[in-house]
Coordinates of C-alpha atoms and ligand atoms in Angstrom, one line a residue:
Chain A
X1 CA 0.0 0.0 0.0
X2 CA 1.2 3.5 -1.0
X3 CA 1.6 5.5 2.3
X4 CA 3.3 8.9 2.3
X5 CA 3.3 9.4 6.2
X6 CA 5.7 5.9 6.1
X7 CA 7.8 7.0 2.7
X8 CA 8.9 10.3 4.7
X9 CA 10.8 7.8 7.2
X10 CA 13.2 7.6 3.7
X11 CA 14.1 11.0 3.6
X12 CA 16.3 12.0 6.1
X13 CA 15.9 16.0 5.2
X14 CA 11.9 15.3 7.3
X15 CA 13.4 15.0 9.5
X16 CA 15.0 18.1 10.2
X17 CA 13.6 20.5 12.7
X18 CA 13.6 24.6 11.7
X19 CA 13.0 26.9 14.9
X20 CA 11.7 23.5 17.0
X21 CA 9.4 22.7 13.9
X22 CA 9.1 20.0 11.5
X23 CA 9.3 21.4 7.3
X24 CA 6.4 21.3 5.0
X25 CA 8.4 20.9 1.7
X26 CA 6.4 22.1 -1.0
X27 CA 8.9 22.7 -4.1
X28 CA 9.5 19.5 -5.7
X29 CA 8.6 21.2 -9.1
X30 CA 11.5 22.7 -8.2
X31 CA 13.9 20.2 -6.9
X32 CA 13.0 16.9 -5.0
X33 CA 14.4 15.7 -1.3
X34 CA 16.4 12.9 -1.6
X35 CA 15.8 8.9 0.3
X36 CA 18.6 7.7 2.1
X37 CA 18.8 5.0 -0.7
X38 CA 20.1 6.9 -3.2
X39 CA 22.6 9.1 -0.7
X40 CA 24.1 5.7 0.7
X41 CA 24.5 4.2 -3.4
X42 CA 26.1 7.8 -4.3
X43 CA 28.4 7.5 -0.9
X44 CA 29.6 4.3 -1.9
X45 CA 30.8 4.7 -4.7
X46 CA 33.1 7.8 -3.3
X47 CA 34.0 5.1 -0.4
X48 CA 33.7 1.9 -2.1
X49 CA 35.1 1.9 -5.2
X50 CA 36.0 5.4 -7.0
X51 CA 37.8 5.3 -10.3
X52 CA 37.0 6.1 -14.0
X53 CA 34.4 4.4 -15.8
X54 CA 35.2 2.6 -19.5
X55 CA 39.6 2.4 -18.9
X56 CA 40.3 0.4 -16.4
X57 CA 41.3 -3.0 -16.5
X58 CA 40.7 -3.4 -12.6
X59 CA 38.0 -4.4 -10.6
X60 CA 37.2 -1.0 -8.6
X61 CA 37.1 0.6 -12.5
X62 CA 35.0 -3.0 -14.1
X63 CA 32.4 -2.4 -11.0
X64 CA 32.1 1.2 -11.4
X65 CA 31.6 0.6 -15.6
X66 CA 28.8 -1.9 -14.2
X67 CA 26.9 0.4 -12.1
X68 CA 27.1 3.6 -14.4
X69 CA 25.7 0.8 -17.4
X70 CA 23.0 -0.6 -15.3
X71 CA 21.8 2.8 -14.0
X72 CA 21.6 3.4 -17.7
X73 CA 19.4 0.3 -18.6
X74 CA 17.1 0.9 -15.4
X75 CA 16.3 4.3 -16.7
X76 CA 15.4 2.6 -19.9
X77 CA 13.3 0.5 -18.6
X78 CA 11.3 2.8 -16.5
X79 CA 10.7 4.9 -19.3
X80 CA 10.0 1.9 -21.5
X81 CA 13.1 2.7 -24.3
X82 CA 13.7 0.2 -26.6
X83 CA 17.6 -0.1 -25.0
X84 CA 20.1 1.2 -22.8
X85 CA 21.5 2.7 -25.7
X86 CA 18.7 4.7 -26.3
X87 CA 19.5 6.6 -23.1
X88 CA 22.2 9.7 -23.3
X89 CA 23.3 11.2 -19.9
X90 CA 23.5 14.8 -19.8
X91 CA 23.7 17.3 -16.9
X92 CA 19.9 18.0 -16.7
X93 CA 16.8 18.8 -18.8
X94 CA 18.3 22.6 -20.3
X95 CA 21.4 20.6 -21.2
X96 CA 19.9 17.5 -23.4
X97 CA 17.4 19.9 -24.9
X98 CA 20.2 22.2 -26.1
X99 CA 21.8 19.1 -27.5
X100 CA 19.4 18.3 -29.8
X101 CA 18.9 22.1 -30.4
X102 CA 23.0 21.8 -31.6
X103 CA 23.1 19.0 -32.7
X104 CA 20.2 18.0 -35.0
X105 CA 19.1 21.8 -36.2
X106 CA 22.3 23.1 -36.4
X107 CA 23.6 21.0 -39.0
X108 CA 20.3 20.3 -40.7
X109 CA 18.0 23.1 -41.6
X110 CA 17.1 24.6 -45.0
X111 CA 15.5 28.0 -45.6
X112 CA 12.0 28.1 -45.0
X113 CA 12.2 25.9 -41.8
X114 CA 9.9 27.0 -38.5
X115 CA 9.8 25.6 -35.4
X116 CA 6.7 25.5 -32.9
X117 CA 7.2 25.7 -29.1
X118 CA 4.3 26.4 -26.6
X119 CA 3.5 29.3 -24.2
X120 CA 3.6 27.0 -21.6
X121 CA 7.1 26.0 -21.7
X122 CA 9.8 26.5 -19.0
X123 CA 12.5 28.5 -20.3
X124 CA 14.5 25.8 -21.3
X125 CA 12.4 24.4 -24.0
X126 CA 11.8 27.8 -24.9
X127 CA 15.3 29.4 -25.0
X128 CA 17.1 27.4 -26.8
X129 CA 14.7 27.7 -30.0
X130 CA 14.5 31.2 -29.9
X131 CA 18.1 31.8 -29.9
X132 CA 18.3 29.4 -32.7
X133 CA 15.9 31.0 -34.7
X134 CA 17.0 34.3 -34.1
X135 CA 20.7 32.8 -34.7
X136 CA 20.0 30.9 -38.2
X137 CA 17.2 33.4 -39.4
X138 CA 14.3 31.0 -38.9
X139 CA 11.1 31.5 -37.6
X140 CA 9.9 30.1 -34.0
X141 CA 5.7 29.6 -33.9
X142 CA 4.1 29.8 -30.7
X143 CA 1.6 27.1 -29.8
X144 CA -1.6 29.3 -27.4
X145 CA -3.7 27.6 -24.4
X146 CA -7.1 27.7 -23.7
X147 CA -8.6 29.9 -21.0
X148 CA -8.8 26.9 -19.2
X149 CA -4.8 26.4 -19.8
X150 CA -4.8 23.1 -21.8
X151 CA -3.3 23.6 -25.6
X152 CA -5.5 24.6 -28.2
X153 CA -5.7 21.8 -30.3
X154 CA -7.8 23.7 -33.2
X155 CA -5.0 25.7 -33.6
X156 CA -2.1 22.9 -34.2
X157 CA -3.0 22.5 -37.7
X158 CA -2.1 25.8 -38.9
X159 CA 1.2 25.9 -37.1
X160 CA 2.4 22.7 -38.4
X161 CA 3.4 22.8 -42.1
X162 CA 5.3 20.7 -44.3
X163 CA 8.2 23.3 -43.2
X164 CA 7.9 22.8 -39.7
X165 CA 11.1 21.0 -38.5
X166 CA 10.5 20.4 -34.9
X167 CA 7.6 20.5 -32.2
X168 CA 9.3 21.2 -28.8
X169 CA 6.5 20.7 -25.8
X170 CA 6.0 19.7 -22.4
X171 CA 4.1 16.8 -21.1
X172 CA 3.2 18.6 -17.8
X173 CA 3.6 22.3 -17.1
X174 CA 5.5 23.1 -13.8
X175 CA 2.8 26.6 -13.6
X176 CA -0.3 25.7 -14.7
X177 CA -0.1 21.9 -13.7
X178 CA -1.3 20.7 -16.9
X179 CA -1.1 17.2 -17.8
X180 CA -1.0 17.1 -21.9
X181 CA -1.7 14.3 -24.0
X182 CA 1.7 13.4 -25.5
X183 CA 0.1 10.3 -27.5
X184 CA -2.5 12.7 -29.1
X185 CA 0.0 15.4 -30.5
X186 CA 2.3 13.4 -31.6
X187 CA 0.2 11.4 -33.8
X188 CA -1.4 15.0 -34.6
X189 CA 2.0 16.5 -36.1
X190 CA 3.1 13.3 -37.5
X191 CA -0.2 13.1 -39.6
X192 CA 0.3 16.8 -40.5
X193 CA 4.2 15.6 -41.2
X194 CA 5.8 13.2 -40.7
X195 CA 9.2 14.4 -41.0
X196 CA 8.5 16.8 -38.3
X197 CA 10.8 16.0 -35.0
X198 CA 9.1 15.8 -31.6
X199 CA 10.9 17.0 -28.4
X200 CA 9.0 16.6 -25.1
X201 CA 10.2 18.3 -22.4
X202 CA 9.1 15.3 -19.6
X203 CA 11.1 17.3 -16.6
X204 CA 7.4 16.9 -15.2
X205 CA 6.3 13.6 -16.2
X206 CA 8.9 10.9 -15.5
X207 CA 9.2 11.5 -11.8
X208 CA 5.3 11.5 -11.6
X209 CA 3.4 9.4 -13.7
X210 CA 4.0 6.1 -15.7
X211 CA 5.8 7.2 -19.2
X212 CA 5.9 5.0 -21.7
X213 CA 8.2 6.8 -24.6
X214 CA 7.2 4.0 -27.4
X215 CA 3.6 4.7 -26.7
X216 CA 4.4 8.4 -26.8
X217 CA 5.9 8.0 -30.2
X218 CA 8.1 11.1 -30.1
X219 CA 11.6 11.1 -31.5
X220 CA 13.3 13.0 -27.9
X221 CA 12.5 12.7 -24.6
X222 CA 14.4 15.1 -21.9
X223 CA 14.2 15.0 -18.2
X224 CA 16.3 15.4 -14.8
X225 CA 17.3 13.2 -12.1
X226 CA 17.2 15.5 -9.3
X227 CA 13.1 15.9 -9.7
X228 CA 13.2 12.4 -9.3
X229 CA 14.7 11.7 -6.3
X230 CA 18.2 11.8 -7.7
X231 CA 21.1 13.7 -7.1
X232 CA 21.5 17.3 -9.1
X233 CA 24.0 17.4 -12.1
X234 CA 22.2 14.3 -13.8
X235 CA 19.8 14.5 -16.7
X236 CA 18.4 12.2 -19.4
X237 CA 18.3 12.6 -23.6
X238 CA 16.0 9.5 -24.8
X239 CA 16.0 9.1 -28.4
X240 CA 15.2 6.5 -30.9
X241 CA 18.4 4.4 -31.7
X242 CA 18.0 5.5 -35.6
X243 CA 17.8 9.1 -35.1
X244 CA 20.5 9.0 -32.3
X245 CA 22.7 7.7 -34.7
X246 CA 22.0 9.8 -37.6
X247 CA 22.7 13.2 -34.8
X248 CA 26.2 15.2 -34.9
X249 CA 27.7 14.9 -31.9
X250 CA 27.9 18.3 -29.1
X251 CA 30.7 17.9 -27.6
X252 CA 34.0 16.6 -28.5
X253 CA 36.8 14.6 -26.2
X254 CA 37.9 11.5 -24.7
X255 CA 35.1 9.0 -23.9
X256 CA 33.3 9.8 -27.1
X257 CA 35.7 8.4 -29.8
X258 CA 36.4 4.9 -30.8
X259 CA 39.8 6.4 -33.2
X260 CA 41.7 9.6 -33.9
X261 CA 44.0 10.6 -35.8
X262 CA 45.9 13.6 -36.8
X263 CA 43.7 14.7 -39.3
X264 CA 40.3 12.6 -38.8
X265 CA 38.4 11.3 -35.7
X266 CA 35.8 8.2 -35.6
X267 CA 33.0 9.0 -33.0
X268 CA 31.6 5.8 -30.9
X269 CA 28.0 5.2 -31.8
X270 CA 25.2 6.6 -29.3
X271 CA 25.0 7.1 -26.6
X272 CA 28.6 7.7 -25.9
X273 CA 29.4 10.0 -29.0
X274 CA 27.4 12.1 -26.6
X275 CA 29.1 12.0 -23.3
X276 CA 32.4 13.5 -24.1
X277 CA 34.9 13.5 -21.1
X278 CA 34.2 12.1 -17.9
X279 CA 30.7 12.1 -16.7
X280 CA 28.7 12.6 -13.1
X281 CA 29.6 8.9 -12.3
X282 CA 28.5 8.7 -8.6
X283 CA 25.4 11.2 -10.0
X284 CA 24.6 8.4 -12.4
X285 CA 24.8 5.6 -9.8
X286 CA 23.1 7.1 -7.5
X287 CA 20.3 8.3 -10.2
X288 CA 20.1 4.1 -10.4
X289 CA 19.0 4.1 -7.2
X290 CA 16.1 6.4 -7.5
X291 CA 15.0 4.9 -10.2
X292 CA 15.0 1.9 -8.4
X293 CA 13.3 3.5 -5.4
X294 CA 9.9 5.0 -7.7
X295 CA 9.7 1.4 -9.8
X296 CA 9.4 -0.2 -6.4
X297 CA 6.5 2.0 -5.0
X298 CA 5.1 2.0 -8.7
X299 CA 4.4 5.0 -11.0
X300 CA 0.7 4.6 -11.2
X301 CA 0.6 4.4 -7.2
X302 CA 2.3 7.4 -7.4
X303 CA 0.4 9.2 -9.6
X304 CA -2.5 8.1 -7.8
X305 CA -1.4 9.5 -5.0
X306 CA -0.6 12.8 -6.8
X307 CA -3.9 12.8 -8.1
X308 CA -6.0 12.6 -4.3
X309 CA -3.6 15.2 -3.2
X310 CA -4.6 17.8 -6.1
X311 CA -7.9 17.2 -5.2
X312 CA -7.8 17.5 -2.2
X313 CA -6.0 20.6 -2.3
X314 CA -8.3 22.3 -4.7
X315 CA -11.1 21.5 -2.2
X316 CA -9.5 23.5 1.1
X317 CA -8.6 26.5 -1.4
X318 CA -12.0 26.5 -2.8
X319 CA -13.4 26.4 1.2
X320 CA -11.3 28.2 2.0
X321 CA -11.9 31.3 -0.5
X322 CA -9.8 34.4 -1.3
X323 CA -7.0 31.9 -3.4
X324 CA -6.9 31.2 -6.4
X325 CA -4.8 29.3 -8.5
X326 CA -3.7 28.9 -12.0
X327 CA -4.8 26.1 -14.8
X328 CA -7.6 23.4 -15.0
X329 CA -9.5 22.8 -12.0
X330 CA -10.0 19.0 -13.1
X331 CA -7.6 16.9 -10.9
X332 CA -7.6 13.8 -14.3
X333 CA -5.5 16.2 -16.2
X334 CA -3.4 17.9 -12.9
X335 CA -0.2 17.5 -11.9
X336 CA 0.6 18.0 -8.4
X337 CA 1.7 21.9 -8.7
X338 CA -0.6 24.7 -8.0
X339 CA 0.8 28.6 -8.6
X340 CA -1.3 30.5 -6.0
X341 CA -2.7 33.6 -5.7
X342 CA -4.2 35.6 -2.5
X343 CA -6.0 38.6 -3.0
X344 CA -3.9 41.8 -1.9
X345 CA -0.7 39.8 -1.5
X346 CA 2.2 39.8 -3.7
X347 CA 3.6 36.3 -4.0
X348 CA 7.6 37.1 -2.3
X349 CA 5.1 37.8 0.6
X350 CA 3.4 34.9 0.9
X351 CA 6.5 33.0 0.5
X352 CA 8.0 34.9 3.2
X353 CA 5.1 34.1 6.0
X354 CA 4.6 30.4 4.8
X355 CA 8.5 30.4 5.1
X356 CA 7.7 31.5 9.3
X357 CA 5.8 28.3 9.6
X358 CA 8.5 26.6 7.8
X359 CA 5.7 26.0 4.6
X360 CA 8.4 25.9 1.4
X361 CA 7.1 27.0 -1.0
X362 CA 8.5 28.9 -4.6
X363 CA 7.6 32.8 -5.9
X364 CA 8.4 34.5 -8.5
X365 CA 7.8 33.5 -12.3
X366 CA 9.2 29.9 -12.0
X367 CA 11.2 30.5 -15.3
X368 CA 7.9 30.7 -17.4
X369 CA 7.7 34.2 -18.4
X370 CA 6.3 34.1 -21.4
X371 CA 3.6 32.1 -19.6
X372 CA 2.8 35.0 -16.7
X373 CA 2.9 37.8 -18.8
X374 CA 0.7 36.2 -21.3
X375 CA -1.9 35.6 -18.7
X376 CA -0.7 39.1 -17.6
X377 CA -0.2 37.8 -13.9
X378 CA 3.7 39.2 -12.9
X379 CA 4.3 36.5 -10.4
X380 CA 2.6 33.3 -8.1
X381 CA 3.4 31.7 -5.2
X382 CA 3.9 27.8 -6.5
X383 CA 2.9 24.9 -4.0
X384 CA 3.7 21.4 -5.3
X385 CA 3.6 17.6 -4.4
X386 CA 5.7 14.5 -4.6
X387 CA 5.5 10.6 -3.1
X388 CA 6.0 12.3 0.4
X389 CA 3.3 14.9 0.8
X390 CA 0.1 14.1 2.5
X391 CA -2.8 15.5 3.5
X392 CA -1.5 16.7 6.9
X393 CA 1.2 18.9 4.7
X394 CA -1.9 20.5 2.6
X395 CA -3.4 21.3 5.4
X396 CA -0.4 23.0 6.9
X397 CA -0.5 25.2 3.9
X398 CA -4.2 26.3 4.5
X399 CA -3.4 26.9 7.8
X400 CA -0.8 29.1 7.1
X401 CA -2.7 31.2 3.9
X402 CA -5.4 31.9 5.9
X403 CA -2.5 34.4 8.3
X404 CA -1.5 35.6 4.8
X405 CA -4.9 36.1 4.3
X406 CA -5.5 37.9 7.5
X407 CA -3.0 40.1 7.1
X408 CA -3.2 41.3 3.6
X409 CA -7.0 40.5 2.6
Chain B
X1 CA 11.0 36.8 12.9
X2 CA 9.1 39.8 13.0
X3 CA 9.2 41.2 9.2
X4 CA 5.8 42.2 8.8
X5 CA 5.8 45.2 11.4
X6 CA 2.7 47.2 11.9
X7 CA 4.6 50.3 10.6
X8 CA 5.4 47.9 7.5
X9 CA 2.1 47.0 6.9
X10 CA 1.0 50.4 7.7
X11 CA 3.3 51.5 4.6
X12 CA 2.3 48.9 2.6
X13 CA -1.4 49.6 2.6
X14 CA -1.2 53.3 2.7
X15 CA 1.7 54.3 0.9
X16 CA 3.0 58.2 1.3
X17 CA 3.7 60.1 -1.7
X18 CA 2.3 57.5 -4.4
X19 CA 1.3 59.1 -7.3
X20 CA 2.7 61.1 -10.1
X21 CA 4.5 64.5 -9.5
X22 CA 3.1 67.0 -12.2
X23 CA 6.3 69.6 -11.3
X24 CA 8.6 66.5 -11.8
X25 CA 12.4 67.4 -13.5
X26 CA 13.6 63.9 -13.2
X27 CA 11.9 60.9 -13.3
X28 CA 13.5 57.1 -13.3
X29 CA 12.0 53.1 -13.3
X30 CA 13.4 50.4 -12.2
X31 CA 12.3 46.7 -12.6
X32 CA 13.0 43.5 -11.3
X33 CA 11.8 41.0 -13.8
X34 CA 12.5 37.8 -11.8
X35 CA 9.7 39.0 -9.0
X36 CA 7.8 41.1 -11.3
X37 CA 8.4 44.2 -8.9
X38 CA 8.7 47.5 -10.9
X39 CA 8.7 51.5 -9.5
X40 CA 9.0 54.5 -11.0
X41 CA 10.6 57.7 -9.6
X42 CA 9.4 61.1 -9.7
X43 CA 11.4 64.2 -8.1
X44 CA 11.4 67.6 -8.3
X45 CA 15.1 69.2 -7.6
X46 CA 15.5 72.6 -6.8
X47 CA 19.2 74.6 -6.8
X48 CA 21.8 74.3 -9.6
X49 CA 25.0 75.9 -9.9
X50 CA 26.6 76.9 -6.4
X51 CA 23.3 76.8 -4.6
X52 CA 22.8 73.2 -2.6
X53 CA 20.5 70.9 -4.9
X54 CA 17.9 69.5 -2.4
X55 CA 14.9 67.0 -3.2
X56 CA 11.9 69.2 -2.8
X57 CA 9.4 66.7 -3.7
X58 CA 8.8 63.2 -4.9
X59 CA 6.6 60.7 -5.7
X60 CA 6.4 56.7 -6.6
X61 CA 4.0 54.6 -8.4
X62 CA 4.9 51.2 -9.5
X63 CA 3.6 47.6 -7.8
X64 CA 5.9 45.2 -5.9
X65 CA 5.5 43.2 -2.5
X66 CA 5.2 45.3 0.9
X67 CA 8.8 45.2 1.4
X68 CA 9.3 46.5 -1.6
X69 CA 7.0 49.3 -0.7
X70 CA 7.2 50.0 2.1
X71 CA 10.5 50.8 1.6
X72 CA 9.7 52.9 -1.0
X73 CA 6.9 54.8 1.2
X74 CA 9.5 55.3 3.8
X75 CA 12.7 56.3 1.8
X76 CA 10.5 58.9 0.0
X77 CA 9.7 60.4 3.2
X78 CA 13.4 60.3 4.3
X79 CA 14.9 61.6 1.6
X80 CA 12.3 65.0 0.7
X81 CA 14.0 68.2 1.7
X82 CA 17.7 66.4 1.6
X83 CA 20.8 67.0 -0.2
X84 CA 20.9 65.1 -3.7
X85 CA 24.5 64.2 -2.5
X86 CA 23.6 63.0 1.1
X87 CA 20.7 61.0 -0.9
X88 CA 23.7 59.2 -2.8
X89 CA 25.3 58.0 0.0
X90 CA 22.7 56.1 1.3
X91 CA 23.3 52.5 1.3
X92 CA 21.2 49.2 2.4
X93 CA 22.1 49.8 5.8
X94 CA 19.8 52.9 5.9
X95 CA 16.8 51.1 4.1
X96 CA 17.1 48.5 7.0
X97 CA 16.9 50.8 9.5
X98 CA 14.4 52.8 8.4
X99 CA 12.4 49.4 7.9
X100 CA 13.6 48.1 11.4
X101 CA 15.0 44.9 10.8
X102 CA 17.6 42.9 8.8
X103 CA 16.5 41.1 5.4
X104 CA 17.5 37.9 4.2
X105 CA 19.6 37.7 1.3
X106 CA 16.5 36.9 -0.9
X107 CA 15.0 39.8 0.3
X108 CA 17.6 42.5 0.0
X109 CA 16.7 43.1 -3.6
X110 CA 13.0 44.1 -3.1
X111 CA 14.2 46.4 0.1
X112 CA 16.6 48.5 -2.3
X113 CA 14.9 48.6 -5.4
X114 CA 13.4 52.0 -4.6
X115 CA 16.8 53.3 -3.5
X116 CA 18.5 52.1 -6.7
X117 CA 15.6 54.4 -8.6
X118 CA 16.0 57.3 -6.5
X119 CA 19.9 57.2 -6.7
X120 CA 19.2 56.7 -10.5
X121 CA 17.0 59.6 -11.1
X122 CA 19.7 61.6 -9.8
X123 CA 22.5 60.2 -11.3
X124 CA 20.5 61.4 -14.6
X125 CA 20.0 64.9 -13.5
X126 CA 23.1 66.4 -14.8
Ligands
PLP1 C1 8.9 21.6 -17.2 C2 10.3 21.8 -16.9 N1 11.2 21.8 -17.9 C3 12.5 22.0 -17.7 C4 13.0 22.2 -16.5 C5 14.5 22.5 -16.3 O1 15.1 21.5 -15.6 P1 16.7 21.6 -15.3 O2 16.8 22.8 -14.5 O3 16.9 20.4 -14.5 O4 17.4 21.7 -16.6 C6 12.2 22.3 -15.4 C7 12.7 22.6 -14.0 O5 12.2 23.5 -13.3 C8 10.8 22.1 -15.6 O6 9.9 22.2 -14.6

């Protein structure tokens, strides 16, 4: 049985008292605590047996290749890849988007060629293809939302062309909570061409629901350990084995070669051609272990989970009156993340007094821009959920928005 | 922690000299995009040449969170009737004691926002 009171006994960082009072963590969106599984698999390999991965012809060096190659093929198989070697490991979700960004548009784009991201997309699936437009004189289209903050699907068919050359988008938005159907616009685009290239951004996805990229159908698939339980400085580039292979590499070095010579170089085949130099290895080991640590509670427990807790949350704000938050107010298509706002209070204010009660919680624009100004709101105060919130932790929040409340209302 | 003073508050809610400044001579906005906090600065300065250049009026308008204006509220009051130079050398220590308390590094930005304007404004004037 999935029970978040008993997963908190995992995470040593609950146990911390702040002022003589336990912490309500409420910014997994942001970054997610860590179980003592994946601290003590990171430890040991600093204690155990450091030493370069891929070289070595010794056991501390064969045991550490294993470990950093079966972290790989666990992450594939949570997501459902077709093989380990489908899986590229970069330093987070900004850093295997611009990859692709590099190396598939840079080397392949003709005049004429567009791009559509969404208005919902965090910075870095936004970013990157701006600057590359603006950099190789193409245009970047802007996919809208609904008032209710789902995408407009009756506009997709006019921003995908025969021209189009990519579709960057985000399975779940870390503002508006969203939950998009990945299945459905893939198989849209592809239908209005199939030579377009898919990029979901899934920062928001793996670490809360069940992903499956072969039903997904989309040619990348980018997200981050640490909102998965895993240490920072770890991130994931799935691609389909053909399209790997037919991708420049990004960045050149040892690791990545299989010859060189004075004048020519022969790259390994993916994934390494994309892991130049020496990687994260204890971040990548350690990134094993919380994947391990999510396929044994199970992703559909989790989500589950996730699921009560949204609505349960939007209940006590809607008793509770005075908040309001953005995106749909239907829990089936919610993720855990709600970006509040309380009448008369600016959001680093709220922060600040949730902060007093030791209530974490994020302000500001949560690097979605575009997205605020576009609903013309400047900044929220975002609230979000993971495998070790509960009920008790909503209601902590409430608690503490109704002194917000008091004091500014 | 005891951030959110009556006097604060007070501030907050009922800021002194919001609004525009119709005998304004230089004016100056500054923004913080990550918060979304943005004020704009209107003085009127009196004296050139040899004669002292004081502040003879001011005004702010703008939106941000109630550190933000508060301090704004109370460095406006502080500064009217003072020397442009003395206004220069005021630094964050004098927007936290004018507020009453020390800010968390998070925090300083919003506190000196207003300061940064005002300091602007004048920097302008030449
Ligand atoms: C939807 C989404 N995409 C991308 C990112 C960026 O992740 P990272 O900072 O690990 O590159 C985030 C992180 O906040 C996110 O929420």
């Amino acid at each position: 049985m999935f029970d978040a009171q008993s997963i908190q006994k995992d995470f040593p960082q609950l146990r911390r008292n702040i002022h003589g009072k336990r912490i309500v963590y409420l910014d997994s969106t942001a970054t997610s605590l860590k179980p003592t599984a994946v601290i003590r698999k990171e430890d040991d390999y600093y204690k155990r047996y450091t030493a370069n991965v891929f070289r070595g012809i010794y056991t501390t060096s064969e045991e550490a290749t294993a470990e950093y190659e079966r972290a790989r093929a666990l992450t594939a198989a949570f997501i459902h890849a077709g093989s380990p070697e489908e899986i590229v490991f970069t330093r987070n979700t900004s850093e295997s988007i611009n990859l692709v960004a590099y190396s598939l548009l840079t080397h392949d784009l003709s005049p004429g060629d567009h791009i559509v991201t969404t208005i919902m997309e965090h910075h870095s699936n936004f970013v990157p293809w701006q600057q590359l437009g603006a950099e190789r004189n193409i245009a970047v289209d802007i996919w809208g939302i609904t008032p209710q903050g789902t995408l407009n699907f009756a506009d997709l068919e006019k921003l995908v062309t025969r021209k189009t050359k990519l579709l960057a988008v985000t399975a779940a938005s870390n503002v508006l909570g969203t939950i998009n159907p990945v299945s459905k616009i893939v198989r849209a685009v592809k239908q209005l061409n199939p030579k377009c290239f898919v990029l979901v951004d899934a920062a928001q996805a793996v670490p809360h629901m069940p992903v499956d990229v072969a039903e997904w159908g989309a040619d990348f698939v980018a997200f981050s350990s640490h909102k998965m339980l895993g240490p920072t400085g770890i991130g994931v580039l799935w691609g389909t084995q053909d399209v790997l292979d037919t991708l420049h590499p990004f960045l050149f070095g040892g690791e990545m070669i299989s010859e060189v010579h004075v004048d020519r170089t022969v790259f390994k085949s993916a994934p390494h051609k994309f892991e130049a130099g020496t990687p994260h290895i204890a971040g990548v080991i350690g990134f094993g272990a919380a994947v391990e640590y999510l396929s044994a509670l199970g992703m559909q427990h989790v989500r589950d989970h996730e699921e009560k807790l949204v609505s349960y949350a939007m209940k006590q704000f809607d008793r509770m009156g005075g908040v309001t938050y953005l995106g749909p107010n239907d829990a089936r298509i919610r993720g855990g993340v709600f970006a509040l706002q309380v009448k008369g209070a600016h959001p680093h204010d709220i922060a600040q007094l949730l902060n007093e009660d030791n209530v974490f919680v994020r302000a500001g624009n949560h690097c979605a821009m575009p997205l605020h100004e576009s609903l013309g709101v400047p900044s929220t105060a975002r609230a979000s959920f993971y495998v070790y919130t509960t009920e008790k932790d909503i209601d902590a929040l409430i608690v503490s928005l109704q002194k917000v409340k008091n004091m500014f209302g | 922690m005891d951030l959110y003073r009556e006097v604060i508050l007070d501030h907050y809610k009922h800021p002194r000299n919001f609004g525009h400044l119709s005998g304004a001579n230089v004016t100056s906005e500054e923004i913080n995009v990550s918060c979304g906090d943005r004020i704009v600065i209107e003085i009127a300065v009196h004296g050139s040449g040899k004669t002292p250049r004081v502040i003879a009026d001011i005004r702010f308008s703008g939106e941000g969170c109630a550190i933000n204006q508060a301090s704004a509220s109370m460095l406006t009051e502080k500064v009217k009737g003072m020397d442009v130079g003395a206004v220069m050398k005021l630094t964050l220590d004098d927007v936290q004691s004018l507020l009453g308390t020390t800010l968390t590094p998070s925090r300083v930005k919003c506190a000196v926002l207003p300061l940064e304007a005002i300091q602007k404004a004048i920097v302008s004037l030449k």
